[in-house]
mmCIF file of C-alpha atoms in Angstrom:
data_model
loop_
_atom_site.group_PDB
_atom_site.id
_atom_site.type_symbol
_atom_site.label_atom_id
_atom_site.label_comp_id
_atom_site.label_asym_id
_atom_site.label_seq_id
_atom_site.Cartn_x
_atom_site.Cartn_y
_atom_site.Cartn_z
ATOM 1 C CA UNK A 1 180.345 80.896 381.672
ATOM 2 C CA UNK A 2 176.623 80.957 381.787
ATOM 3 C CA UNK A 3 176.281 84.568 383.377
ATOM 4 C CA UNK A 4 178.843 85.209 380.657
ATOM 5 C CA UNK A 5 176.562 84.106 377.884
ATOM 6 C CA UNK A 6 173.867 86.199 379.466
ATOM 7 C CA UNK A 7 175.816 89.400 379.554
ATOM 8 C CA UNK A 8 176.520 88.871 375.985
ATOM 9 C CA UNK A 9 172.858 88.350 375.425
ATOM 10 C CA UNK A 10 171.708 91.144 377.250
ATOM 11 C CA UNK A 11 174.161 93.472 375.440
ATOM 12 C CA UNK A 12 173.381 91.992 372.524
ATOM 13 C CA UNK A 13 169.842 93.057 373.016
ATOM 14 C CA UNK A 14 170.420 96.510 374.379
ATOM 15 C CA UNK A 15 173.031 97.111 371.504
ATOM 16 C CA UNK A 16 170.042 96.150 368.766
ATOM 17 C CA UNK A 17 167.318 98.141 370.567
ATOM 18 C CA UNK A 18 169.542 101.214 370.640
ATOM 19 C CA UNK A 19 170.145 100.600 366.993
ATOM 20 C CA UNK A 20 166.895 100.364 365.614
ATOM 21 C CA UNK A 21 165.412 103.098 367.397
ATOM 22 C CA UNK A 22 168.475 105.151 365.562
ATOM 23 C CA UNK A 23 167.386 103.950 362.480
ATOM 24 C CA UNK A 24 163.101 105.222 362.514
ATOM 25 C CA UNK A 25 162.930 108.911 363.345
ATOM 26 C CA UNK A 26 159.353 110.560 363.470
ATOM 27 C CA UNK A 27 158.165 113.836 361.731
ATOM 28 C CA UNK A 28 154.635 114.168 362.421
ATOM 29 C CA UNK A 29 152.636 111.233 361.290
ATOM 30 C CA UNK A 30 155.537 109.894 358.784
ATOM 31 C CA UNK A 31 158.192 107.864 359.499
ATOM 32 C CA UNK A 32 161.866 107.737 357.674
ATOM 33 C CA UNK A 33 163.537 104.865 357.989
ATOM 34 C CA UNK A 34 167.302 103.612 357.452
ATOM 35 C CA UNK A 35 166.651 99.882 357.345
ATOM 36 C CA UNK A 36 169.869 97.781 358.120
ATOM 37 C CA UNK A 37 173.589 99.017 358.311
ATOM 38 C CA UNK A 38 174.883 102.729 357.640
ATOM 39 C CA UNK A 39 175.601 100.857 353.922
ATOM 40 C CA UNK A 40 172.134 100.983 352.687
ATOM 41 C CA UNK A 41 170.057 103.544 351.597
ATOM 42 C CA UNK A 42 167.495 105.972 353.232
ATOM 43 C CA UNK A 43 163.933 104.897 352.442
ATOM 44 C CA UNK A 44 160.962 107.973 353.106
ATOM 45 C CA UNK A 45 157.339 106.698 354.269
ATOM 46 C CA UNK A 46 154.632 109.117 354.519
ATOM 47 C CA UNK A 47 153.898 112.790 352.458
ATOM 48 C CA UNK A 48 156.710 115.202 351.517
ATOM 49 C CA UNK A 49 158.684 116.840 354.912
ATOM 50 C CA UNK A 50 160.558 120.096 355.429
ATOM 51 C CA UNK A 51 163.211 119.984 357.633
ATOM 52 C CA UNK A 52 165.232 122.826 358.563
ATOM 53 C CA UNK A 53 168.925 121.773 358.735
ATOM 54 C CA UNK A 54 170.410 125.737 359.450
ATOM 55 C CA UNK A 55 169.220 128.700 360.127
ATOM 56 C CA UNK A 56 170.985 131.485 357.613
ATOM 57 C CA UNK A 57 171.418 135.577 358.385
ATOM 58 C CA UNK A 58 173.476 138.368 356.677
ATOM 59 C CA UNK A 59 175.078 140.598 359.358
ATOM 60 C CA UNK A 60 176.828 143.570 358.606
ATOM 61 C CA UNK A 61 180.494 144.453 359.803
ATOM 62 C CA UNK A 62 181.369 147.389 361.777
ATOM 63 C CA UNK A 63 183.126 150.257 359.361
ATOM 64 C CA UNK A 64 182.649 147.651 356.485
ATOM 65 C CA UNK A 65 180.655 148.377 353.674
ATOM 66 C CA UNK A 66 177.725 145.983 353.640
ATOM 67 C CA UNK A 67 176.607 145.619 349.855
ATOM 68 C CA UNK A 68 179.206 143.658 348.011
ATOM 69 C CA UNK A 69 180.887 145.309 345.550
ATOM 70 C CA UNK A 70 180.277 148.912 346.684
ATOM 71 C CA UNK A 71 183.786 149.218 348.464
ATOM 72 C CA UNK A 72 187.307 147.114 347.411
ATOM 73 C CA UNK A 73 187.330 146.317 351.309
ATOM 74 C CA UNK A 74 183.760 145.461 351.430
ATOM 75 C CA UNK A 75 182.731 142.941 354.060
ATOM 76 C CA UNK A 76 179.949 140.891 355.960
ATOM 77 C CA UNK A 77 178.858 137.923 357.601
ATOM 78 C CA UNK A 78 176.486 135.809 355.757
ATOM 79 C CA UNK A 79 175.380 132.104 356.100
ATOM 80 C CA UNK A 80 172.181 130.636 353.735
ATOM 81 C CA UNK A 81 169.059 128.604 355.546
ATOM 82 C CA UNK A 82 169.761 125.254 354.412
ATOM 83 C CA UNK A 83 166.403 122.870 354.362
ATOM 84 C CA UNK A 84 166.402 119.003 353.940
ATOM 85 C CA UNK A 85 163.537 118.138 351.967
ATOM 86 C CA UNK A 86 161.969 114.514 351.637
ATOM 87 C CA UNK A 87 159.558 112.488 349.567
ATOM 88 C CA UNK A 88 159.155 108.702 348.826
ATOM 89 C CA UNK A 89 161.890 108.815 345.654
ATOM 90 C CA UNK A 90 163.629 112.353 346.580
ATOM 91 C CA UNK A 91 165.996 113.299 349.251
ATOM 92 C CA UNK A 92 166.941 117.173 348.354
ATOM 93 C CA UNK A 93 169.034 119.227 350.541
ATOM 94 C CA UNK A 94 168.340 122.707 349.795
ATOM 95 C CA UNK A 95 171.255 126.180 349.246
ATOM 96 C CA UNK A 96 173.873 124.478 350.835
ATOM 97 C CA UNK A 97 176.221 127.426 351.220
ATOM 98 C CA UNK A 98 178.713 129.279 353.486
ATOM 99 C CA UNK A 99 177.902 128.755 357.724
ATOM 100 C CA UNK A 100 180.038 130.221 360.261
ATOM 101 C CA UNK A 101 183.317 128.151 360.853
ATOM 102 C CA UNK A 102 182.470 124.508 362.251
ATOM 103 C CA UNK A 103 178.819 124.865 361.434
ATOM 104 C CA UNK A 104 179.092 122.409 358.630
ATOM 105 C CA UNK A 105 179.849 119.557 360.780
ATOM 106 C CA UNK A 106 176.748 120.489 362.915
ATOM 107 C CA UNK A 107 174.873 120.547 359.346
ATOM 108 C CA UNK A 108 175.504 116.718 358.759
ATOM 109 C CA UNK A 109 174.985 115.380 362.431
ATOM 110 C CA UNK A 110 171.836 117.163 361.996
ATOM 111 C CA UNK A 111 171.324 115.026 358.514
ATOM 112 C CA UNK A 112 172.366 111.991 360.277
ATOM 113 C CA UNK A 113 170.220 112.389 363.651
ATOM 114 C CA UNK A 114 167.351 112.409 360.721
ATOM 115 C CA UNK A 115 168.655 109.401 359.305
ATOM 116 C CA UNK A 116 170.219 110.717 356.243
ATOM 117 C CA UNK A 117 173.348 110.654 355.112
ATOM 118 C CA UNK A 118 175.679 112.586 352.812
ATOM 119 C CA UNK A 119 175.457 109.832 350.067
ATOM 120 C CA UNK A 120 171.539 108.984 350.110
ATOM 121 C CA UNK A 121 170.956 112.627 349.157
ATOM 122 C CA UNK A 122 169.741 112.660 345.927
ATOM 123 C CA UNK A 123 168.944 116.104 344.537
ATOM 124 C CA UNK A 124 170.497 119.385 345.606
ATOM 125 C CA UNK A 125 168.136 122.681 344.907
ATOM 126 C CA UNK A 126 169.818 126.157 344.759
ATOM 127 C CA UNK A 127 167.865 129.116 344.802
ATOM 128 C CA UNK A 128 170.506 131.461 342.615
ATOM 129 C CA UNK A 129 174.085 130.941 341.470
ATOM 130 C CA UNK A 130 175.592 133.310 344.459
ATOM 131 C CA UNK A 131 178.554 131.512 345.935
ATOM 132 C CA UNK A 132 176.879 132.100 349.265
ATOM 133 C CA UNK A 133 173.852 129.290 348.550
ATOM 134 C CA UNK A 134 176.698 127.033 346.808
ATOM 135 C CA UNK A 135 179.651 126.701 347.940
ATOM 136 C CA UNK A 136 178.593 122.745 349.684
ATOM 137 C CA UNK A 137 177.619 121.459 346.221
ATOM 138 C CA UNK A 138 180.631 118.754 345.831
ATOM 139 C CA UNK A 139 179.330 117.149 349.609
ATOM 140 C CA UNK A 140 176.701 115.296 348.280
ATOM 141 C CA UNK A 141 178.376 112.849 345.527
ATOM 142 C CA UNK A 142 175.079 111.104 343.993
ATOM 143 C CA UNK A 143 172.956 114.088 344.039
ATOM 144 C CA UNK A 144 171.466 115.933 341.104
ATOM 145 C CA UNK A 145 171.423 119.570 340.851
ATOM 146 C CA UNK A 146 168.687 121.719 340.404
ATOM 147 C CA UNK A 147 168.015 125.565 339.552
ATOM 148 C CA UNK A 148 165.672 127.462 337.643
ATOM 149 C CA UNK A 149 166.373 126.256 333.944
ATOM 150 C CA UNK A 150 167.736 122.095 334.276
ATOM 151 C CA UNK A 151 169.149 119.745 336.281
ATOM 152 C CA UNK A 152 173.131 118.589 335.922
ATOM 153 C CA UNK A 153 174.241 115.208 336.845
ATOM 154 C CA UNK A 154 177.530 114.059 335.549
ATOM 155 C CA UNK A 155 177.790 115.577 331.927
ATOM 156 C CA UNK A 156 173.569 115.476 331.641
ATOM 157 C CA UNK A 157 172.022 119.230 331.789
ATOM 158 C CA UNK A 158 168.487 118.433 331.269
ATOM 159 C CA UNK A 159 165.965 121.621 330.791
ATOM 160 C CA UNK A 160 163.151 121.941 332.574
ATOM 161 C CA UNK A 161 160.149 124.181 332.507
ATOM 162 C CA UNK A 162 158.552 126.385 335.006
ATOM 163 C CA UNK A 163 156.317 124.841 337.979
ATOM 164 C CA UNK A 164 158.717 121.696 337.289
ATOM 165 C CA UNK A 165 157.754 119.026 339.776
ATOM 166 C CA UNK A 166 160.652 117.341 340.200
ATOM 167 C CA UNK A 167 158.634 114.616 342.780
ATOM 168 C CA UNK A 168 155.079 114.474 343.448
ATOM 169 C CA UNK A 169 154.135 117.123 345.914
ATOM 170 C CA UNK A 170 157.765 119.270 345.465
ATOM 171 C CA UNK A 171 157.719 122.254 342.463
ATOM 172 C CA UNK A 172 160.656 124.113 341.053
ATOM 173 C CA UNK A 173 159.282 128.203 340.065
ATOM 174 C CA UNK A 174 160.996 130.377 338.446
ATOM 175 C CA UNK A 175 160.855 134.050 340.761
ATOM 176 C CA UNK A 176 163.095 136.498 339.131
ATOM 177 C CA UNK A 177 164.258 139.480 341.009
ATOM 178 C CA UNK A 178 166.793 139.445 343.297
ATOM 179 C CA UNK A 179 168.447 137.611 340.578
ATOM 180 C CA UNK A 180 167.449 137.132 336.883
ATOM 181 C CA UNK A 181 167.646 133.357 337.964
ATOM 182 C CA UNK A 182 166.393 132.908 341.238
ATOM 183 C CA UNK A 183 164.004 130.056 342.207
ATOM 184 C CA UNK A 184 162.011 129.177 344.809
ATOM 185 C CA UNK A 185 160.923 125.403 345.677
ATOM 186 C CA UNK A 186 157.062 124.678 346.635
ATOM 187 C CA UNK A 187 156.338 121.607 349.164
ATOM 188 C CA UNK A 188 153.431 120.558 349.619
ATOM 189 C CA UNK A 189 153.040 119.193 353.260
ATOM 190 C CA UNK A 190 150.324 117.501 355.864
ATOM 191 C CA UNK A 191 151.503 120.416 357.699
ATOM 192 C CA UNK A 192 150.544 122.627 355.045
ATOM 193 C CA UNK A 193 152.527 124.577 351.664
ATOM 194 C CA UNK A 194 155.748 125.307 352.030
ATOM 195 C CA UNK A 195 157.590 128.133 350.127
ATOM 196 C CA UNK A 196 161.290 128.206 349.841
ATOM 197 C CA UNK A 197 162.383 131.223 348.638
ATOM 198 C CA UNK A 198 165.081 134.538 348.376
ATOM 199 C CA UNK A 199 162.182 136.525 347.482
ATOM 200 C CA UNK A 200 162.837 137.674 351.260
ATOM 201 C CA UNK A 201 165.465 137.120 353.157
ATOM 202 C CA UNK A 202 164.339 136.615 356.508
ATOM 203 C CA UNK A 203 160.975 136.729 358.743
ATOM 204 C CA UNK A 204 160.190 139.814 358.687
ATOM 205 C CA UNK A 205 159.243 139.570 354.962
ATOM 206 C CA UNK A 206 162.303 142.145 354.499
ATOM 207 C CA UNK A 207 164.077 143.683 352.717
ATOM 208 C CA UNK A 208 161.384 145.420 351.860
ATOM 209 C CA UNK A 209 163.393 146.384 348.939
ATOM 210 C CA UNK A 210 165.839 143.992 347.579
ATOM 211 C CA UNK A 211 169.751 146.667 348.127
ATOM 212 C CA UNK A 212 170.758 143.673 345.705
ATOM 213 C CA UNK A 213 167.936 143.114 343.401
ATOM 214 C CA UNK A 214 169.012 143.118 339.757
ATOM 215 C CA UNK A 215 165.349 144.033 338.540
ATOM 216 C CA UNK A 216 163.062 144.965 341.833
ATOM 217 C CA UNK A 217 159.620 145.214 339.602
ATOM 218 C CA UNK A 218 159.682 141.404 338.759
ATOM 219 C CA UNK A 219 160.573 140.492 342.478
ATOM 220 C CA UNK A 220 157.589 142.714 343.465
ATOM 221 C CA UNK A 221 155.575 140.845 341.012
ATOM 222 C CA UNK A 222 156.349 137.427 342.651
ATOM 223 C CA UNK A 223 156.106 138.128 345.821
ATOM 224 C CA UNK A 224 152.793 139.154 345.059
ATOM 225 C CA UNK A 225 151.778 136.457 343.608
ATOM 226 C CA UNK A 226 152.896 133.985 346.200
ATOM 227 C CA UNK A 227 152.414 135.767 349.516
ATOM 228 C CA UNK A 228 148.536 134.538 349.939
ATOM 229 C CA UNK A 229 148.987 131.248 348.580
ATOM 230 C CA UNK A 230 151.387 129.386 351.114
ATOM 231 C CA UNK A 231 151.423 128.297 354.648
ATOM 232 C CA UNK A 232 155.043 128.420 355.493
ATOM 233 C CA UNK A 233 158.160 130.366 354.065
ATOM 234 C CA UNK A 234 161.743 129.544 354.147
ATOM 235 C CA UNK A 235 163.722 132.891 353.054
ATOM 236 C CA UNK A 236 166.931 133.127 351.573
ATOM 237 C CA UNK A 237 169.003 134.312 355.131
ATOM 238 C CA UNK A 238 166.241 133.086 358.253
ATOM 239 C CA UNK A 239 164.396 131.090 360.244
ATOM 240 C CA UNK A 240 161.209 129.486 358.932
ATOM 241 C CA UNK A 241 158.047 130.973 360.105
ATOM 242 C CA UNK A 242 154.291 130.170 359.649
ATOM 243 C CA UNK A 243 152.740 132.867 356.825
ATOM 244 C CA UNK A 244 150.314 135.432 358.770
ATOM 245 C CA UNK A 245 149.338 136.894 355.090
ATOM 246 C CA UNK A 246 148.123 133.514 353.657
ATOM 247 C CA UNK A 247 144.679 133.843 352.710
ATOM 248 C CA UNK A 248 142.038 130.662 353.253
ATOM 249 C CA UNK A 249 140.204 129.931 350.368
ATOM 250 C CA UNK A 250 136.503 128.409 349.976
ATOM 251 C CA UNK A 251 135.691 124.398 349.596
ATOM 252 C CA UNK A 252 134.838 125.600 346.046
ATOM 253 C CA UNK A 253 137.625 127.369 344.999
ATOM 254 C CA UNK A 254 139.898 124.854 345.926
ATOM 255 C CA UNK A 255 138.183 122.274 343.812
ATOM 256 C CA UNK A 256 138.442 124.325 341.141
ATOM 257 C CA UNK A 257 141.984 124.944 341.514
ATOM 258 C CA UNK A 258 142.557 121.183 341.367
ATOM 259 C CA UNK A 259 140.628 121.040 338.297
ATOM 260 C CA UNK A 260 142.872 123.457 336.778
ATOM 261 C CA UNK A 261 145.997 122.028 337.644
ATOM 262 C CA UNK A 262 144.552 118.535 336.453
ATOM 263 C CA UNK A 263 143.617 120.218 333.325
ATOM 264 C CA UNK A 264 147.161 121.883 332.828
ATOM 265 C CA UNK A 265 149.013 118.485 333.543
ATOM 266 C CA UNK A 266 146.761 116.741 330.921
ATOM 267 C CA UNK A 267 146.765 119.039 328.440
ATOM 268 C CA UNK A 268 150.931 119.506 328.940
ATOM 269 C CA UNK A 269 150.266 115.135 328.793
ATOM 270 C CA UNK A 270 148.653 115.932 325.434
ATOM 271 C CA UNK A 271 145.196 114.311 326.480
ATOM 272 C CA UNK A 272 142.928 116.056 324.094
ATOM 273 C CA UNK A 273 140.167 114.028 324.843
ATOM 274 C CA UNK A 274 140.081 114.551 328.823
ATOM 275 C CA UNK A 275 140.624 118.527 328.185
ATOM 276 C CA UNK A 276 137.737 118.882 325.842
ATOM 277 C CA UNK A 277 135.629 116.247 328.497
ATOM 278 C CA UNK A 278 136.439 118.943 331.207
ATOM 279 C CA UNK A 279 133.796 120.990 329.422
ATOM 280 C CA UNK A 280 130.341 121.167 330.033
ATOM 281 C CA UNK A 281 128.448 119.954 327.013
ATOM 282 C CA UNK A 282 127.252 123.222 325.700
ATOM 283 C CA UNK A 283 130.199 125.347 326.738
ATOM 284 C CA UNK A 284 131.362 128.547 325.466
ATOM 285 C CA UNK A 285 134.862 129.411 324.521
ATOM 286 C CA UNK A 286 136.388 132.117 323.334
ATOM 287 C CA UNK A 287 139.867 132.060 321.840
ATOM 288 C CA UNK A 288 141.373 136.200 320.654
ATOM 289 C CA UNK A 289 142.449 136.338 318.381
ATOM 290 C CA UNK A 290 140.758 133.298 316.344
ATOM 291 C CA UNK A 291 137.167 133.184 317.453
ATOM 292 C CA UNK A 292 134.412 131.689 319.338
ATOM 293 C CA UNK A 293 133.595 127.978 319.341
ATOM 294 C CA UNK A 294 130.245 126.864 320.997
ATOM 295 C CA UNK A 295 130.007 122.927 322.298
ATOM 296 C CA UNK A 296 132.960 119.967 322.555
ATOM 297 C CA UNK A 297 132.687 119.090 319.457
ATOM 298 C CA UNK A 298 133.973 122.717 317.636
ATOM 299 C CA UNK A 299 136.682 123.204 320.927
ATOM 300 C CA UNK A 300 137.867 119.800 320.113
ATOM 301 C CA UNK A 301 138.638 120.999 316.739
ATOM 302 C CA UNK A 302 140.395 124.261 317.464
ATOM 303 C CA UNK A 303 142.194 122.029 320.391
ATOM 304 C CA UNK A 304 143.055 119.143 318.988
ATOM 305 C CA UNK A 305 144.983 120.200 316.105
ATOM 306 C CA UNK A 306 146.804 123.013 318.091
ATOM 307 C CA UNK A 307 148.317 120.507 320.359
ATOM 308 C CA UNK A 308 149.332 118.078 317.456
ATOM 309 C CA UNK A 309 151.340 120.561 316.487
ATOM 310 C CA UNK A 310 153.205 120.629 319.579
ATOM 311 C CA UNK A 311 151.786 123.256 322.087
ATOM 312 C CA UNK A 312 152.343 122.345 325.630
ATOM 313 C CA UNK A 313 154.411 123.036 328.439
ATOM 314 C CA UNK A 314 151.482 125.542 330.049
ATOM 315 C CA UNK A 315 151.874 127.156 332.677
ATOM 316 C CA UNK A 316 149.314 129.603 335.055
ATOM 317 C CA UNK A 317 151.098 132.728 336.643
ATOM 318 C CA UNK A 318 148.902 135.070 339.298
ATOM 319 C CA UNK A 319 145.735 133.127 339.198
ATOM 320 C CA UNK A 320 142.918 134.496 340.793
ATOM 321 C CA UNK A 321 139.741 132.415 341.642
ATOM 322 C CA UNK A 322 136.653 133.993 342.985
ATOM 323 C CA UNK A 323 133.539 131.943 344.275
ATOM 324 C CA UNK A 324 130.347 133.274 342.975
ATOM 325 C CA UNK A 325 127.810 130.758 344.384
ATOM 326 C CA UNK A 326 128.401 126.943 345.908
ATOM 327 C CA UNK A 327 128.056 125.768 342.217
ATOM 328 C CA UNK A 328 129.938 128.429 339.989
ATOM 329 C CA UNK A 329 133.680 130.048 340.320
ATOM 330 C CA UNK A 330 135.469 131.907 338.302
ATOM 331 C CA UNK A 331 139.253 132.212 337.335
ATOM 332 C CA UNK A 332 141.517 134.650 335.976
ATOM 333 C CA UNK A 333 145.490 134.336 335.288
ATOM 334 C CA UNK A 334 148.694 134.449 333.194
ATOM 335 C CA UNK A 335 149.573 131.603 330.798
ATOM 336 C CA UNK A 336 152.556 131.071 328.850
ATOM 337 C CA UNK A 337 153.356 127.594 326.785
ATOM 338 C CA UNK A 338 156.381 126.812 324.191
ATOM 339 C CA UNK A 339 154.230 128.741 321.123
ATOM 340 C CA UNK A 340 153.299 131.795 323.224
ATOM 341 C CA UNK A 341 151.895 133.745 325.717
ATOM 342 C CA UNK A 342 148.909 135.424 326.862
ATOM 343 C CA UNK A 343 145.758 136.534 329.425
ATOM 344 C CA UNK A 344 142.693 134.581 330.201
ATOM 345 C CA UNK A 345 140.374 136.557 331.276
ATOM 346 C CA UNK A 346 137.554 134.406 332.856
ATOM 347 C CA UNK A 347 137.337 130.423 333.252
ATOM 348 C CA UNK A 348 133.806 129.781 334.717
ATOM 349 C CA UNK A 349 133.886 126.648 336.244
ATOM 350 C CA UNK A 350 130.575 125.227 337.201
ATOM 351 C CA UNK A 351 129.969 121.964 339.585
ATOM 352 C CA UNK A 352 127.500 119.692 337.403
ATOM 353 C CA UNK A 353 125.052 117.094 338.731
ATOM 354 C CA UNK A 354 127.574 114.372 338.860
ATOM 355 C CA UNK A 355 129.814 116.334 341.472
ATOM 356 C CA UNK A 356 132.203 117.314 338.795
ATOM 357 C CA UNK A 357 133.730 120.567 338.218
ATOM 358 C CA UNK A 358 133.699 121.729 334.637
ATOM 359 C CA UNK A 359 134.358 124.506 332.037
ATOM 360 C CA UNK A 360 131.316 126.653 331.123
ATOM 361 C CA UNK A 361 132.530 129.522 329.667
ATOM 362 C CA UNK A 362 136.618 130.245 328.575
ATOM 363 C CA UNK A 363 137.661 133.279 327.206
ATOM 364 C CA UNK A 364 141.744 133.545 326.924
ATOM 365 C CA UNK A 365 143.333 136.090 324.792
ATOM 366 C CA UNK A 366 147.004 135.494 323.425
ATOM 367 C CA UNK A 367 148.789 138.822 323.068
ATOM 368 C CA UNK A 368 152.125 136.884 322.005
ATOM 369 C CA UNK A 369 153.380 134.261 319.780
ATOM 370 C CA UNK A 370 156.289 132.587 319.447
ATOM 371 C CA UNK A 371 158.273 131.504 316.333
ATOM 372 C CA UNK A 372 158.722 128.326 316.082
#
């Protein structure tokens, strides 16, 4: 009886050690646990993670047309990258669309050997409406869906704008092109910025031009914009690969990029008073078409009012920051908000005494306005 008991303890043992390493699985320095029985839920420690779940392609078929809808008989093999993406309050699972026959299954063993099952994920991003990034949605039964306009959960279809962060570190952006409503998702990693995307469609950065694109010029535009900025890119039909076009940018100009961003949140926030602080006492700005206003005190009056009104949801599109010395940097960019649209033409950011990074001069021009 007493080896018995011992057996039993010893299995016992082996049986819980087996279990709990199941249950912590390591991606880099963070750790996602599943604390407990398969009944309760996922928890994520650490910064966001990218995980790709499949690998997608588009192959043609032999004597088939390949572009869909050229040909009645028209045919093709074609299977979207599917990503699982995780943060401290998001699981996301990414295009979950067509795979070759039995692939699925390997898709959720592949969740599960992370830890993550079916009914923990939370949020479901799809690039476009093509059936081909889609046709998984009704797997996950607690997750909330996500394109380029809102999310849907149950009968809720909640708008959202562009550069919608959805949870800290993970950005839905609207990149037209290859469909009027194509997205991309932005994840910002310890391993660096990630870029999901159907701006291409696999790692060659191809098709060079979209044979599907509904309006090539705006997908050009996008690309463009995005192409230096990130670290890693996802396409729409490939295998992840590291970005060999990002460009590094100086101490300085990446300070004043997270100036800018700050700025945009608070000013989308409504915080008049930290926008017009994130001037330097005696700045300069200059507002086309309504004029020039010298100091805090006269921007805090053309401000202040104009976002009582209701201005906000801002956005910067195809920013450009260039370092001019360790103390000064300019930017350029896009902007559009809820009452219009427009151009700034320089932002000089200067680095005062105190370490801080502040507005010097502004001069923005808005070339449209919307009625309200």
């Amino acid at each position: 009886m007493k080896i018995l008991n011992k057996t039993l303890l010893i299995t016992t043992l082996v049986l819980f050690v087996i279990g709990a390493h199941a249950q912590k699985h390591k991606h880099g320095k963070n750790t996602h646990e599943h604390k407990g029985t398969n009944t309760n839920p996922y928890i994520h420690k650490g910064s966001p993670t990218v995980d790709i779940l499949y690998d997608g392609y588009v192959k043609p078929i032999e004597g088939k047309t390949f572009l869909p809808g050229a040909q009645p008989d028209g045919a093709r093999k074609a299977a979207s990258t599917i990503a699982l993406v995780r943060t401290k309050d998001m699981i996301m699972v990414t295009d979950p669309g067509m795979t070759a026959k039995g692939d699925w299954d390997n898709v959720i063993h592949t969740m599960k050997n992370l830890g993550v099952k079916k009914e923990d994920v939370t949020h479901i991003f799809i690039s476009h409406h093509h059936p081909d990034h889609n046709t998984r949605l009704g797997v996950f039964p607690n997750a909330t869906i996500v394109d380029f306009w809102a999310t849907y959960k149950n009968d809720d279809w909640k708008d959202h704008p562009d550069k919608f962060e959805i949870s800290k570190g993970v950005k839905v952006i609207k990149t037209p092109g290859h469909t009027h409503e194509d997205a991309s998702l932005l994840v910002n990693t310890k391993e660096g910025l990630y870029l999901l995307t159907h701006m291409w469609w696999n790692d060659q950065f191809g098709p060079k031009v979209d044979p599907l694109a509904q309006d090539q010029a705006a997908l050009d535009k996008n690309r463009a914009e995005w192409i230096h900025e990130v670290d890693w890119i996802v396409p729409g039909h490939g295998k992840m690969f590291k970005n060999p076009k990002k460009i590094q940018k100086t101490k300085a100009e990446r300070e004043v990029l997270k100036a800018s961003n700050t700025w945009i949140k608070r000013f989308n926030q409504g915080d008049v008073d930290y926008c017009v602080s994130a001037y330097t006492k005696n700045a300069s700005m200059t507002a086309k078409p309504f004029g020039t206003f010298i100091g805090r005190a006269k921007i805090d009056k053309f401000w202040r009012p104009f976002v009582k009104k209701g201005a906000s949801f801002l956005v910067y599109r195809n920013t450009i920051v260039k370092q001019i010395n360790p103390t000064t940097v300019h930017l350029s960019s896009d902007w559009s908000m809820n009452v219009g649209e427009g151009i700034i033409t320089k932002e000089e950011w200067v680095k005062e005494k105190d370490g801080i990074w502040r507005l010097n001069d502004d001069h923005f021009e808005v070339l449209k306005q919307y009625k309200q």
